Amino acid sequence: MKFVFTMWKKELRSYFVSPIAYVFLAAYLLIAGLFFYLGVTLTGEASLRVLAGNLAITQIFVLPMLTMRHFAEERRQGTLEMLLTAPIPLWAIVVGKWAASVTLCAIMFAGTLVFPAVLAYYGDPDWGVMLTSYLGLFAVACAFCAAGLFSSSLLDDQMAAGLIGAVILVPFWLVGRAEALVPDEWADRVRPLSLLYHLDSFNRGVLDSMDIYYFVAFTAVFLFLTFRSLESRRWR
Amino acid sequence: MIDVQHLTKSYGPRLAVDDVSFSIGKGEVVGFLGPNGAGKTTTMRILTGFLPATGGDVKVAGFDVFDEPMQVKRRVGYLPESPPLYPELTVGTYLEFAAELRGFYGKERLKRVGRVMEQVGLVGWEGRVLGSLSKGYRQRVGLAQALVHEPEVLILDEPTSGLDPTQVMGMRELMRELAATRTVILSTHILGEVEAICPRAMLIAGGKLRASGTIAELREQAPGGVWYYLEVAGAQDREVGALAGVQMVEPLGIDGDFAKLRVRAPADPRELLFRAAAAKGWRVRALEQRLPSLEEAFIGIVGREG
């Protein structure tokens, strides 16, 4: 467990001593500000419904860029050799890196807290829904960071890892709109795989255990795949 | 300390290490010699637990690398060919991270980082960003990382490659100091390095262990073998060749009155040559034993294509 903390600390430090963290925070807050403005002016509601829904989709493309460097860069720099010859378990490396990315996401979300403050000043927002919206965003971040980490473990090239990360995630978005492509009864079957389907209840202020299971399972599966892919690459 | 039996490693159809067996005792300093792509790095990576072997047994300090990798990793310090540095971190934070990976926290961590920085000559460099360091200092930081847990076994993959002559001297000095208290394996394709540091060397080429022994033993295995250099005036090379105990004489050149000769003999003929010269009134200016260089031994054993 202490090795998870060691990895987490090192990764966060790497984020913040290089421009990466600041560029991401700035870009993310800019996009979030735009969605917030559009959401409030178009619907006239004092809610984060539009913002949260759109941010989740934006994260499909942003978060793989945050995680793409993790293993691709370690391999290129040769630092993976240092990690894998140290007496620490491989899962601790994976979890530590994932936790660092999720932490950076949490910091990005903290930056958006100014929006609820604005809403509270001008209107009367529903705080419960607001809280579950944020929980939903956080759940999405956990899941996407895991998927991004997985694609980083597959490829040596950062850019490729980022792109593949997005490519892995896009189907989970599109499957929610499957009725446009396949007959309705098929669409109903695959819709539970969709991220938006599960995120929707968070944005309505509903905490359903099925939705929580979905995100926990999504995260766990991709962390496990990352672990396996790192392990299997040693054999080739 | 290190025991390798019938080690084999293949990358797909390509055999990188082919049935290599050797053992290294506690406190020994051994050089892995071989051309690039000979299988040195692969062998080292298996010893450190970074790569699994395809076949064979590898034991370090009595622990099997495959069955008890954590026990092995705790006892081994490893400096890969290019030092494993995070360019964005400073020397201090990097070494603290390395110490934490080895399970040292708090005061113990700071103590170890301080000691290892002193050991490799990095005092005063804590705040420097790794990406801005010269090759020589990068190598030192890499070595510090491998030493932070005071390993019993130190594995260094081409530790002096890419350094300038002054840095090479400094690195060798450092390695000699480290070798005094540890088992060290050092890979290189620079023969002088092995001669300077390692009492014992192993020659690897094409994934196979071609020769193993002390530097002197390896030299004797060179195709030319041992010969004697004689500079003499007042004697024909035929006269020298006719002496009992001399096998063959080759003229190498003439310098004024003196003939330079290459003398081959089954046993050391120097005393015999000296007595003969004294008896016959030859004037001897030089008489010495010549061993083939490690380069000659290397090429002789590995072959020119290696």
Coordinates of N, CA and C in Angstrom, one line a residue, chain B residues 32-38 40-41 44 78-83 135 139 155-163 171 175 185-190 193:
Chain B
F32 N 31.4 -9.0 -18.2 CA 30.8 -9.7 -19.4 C 31.3 -9.0 -20.6
L33 N 32.0 -9.7 -21.4 CA 32.6 -9.1 -22.6 C 31.8 -9.7 -23.8
G34 N 31.7 -8.9 -24.8 CA 31.0 -9.4 -26.0 C 30.7 -8.3 -26.9
P35 N 30.5 -8.6 -28.2 CA 30.2 -7.6 -29.2 C 28.7 -7.2 -28.9
N36 N 28.3 -6.1 -29.5 CA 26.9 -5.6 -29.4 C 26.0 -6.7 -29.9
G37 N 24.9 -6.9 -29.1 CA 23.9 -7.9 -29.6 C 24.3 -9.3 -29.2
A38 N 25.3 -9.4 -28.3 CA 25.7 -10.8 -28.0 C 24.8 -11.5 -27.0
K40 N 24.4 -10.0 -23.8 CA 24.8 -9.5 -22.4 C 23.7 -8.8 -21.7
T41 N 23.0 -7.9 -22.4 CA 21.9 -7.2 -21.7 C 20.8 -8.1 -21.4
M44 N 21.6 -10.0 -18.3 CA 21.5 -9.2 -17.1 C 20.1 -8.9 -16.7
Y78 N 20.8 -2.4 -9.9 CA 20.9 -2.6 -11.4 C 21.0 -1.2 -12.1
L79 N 22.0 -1.0 -12.9 CA 22.1 0.2 -13.7 C 22.0 -0.3 -15.1
P80 N 20.8 0.0 -15.8 CA 20.6 -0.4 -17.2 C 21.5 0.4 -18.1
E81 N 21.6 0.1 -19.3 CA 22.5 0.7 -20.3 C 22.3 2.2 -20.4
S82 N 21.0 2.6 -20.5 CA 20.8 4.1 -20.4 C 20.2 4.3 -19.0
P83 N 20.8 5.2 -18.2 CA 20.3 5.4 -16.8 C 18.8 5.7 -16.8
K135 N 26.0 13.6 -19.6 CA 26.0 12.2 -19.6 C 26.7 11.6 -18.4
Q139 N 24.9 9.3 -15.5 CA 25.4 8.0 -15.1 C 25.6 7.8 -13.6
I155 N 24.7 -5.0 -10.7 CA 24.8 -5.3 -12.1 C 24.8 -4.1 -12.9
L156 N 25.8 -3.9 -13.7 CA 26.0 -2.6 -14.4 C 26.1 -2.9 -15.9
D157 N 25.2 -2.4 -16.7 CA 25.2 -2.6 -18.1 C 25.9 -1.5 -18.8
E158 N 27.1 -1.7 -19.3 CA 27.9 -0.7 -20.0 C 27.9 0.6 -19.3
P159 N 28.5 0.6 -18.1 CA 28.4 1.8 -17.3 C 29.2 3.0 -17.8
T160 N 30.2 2.7 -18.7 CA 31.0 3.8 -19.2 C 30.7 4.2 -20.6
S161 N 29.7 3.6 -21.2 CA 29.4 4.0 -22.6 C 29.0 5.4 -22.8
G162 N 29.5 6.1 -23.7 CA 29.1 7.5 -24.0 C 29.8 8.5 -23.1
L163 N 30.7 8.1 -22.2 CA 31.4 9.1 -21.3 C 32.7 9.5 -22.0
M171 N 34.5 7.0 -13.4 CA 33.6 5.9 -13.2 C 34.3 4.6 -12.9
M175 N 33.9 2.4 -9.6 CA 33.5 0.9 -9.7 C 34.5 0.1 -8.9
I185 N 28.8 -7.5 -11.5 CA 28.8 -7.9 -12.8 C 28.8 -6.7 -13.7
L186 N 29.6 -6.6 -14.7 CA 29.8 -5.4 -15.4 C 29.9 -5.8 -16.9
S187 N 29.0 -5.2 -17.7 CA 29.1 -5.6 -19.1 C 29.8 -4.5 -19.9
T188 N 30.5 -4.9 -20.9 CA 31.2 -3.9 -21.7 C 31.6 -4.5 -23.0
H189 N 31.8 -3.6 -24.0 CA 32.5 -4.2 -25.2 C 33.9 -3.5 -25.3
I190 N 34.3 -2.8 -24.2 CA 35.6 -2.1 -24.2 C 36.5 -3.1 -23.3
E193 N 38.5 -1.9 -20.2 CA 37.7 -1.7 -19.0 C 37.8 -3.0 -18.1

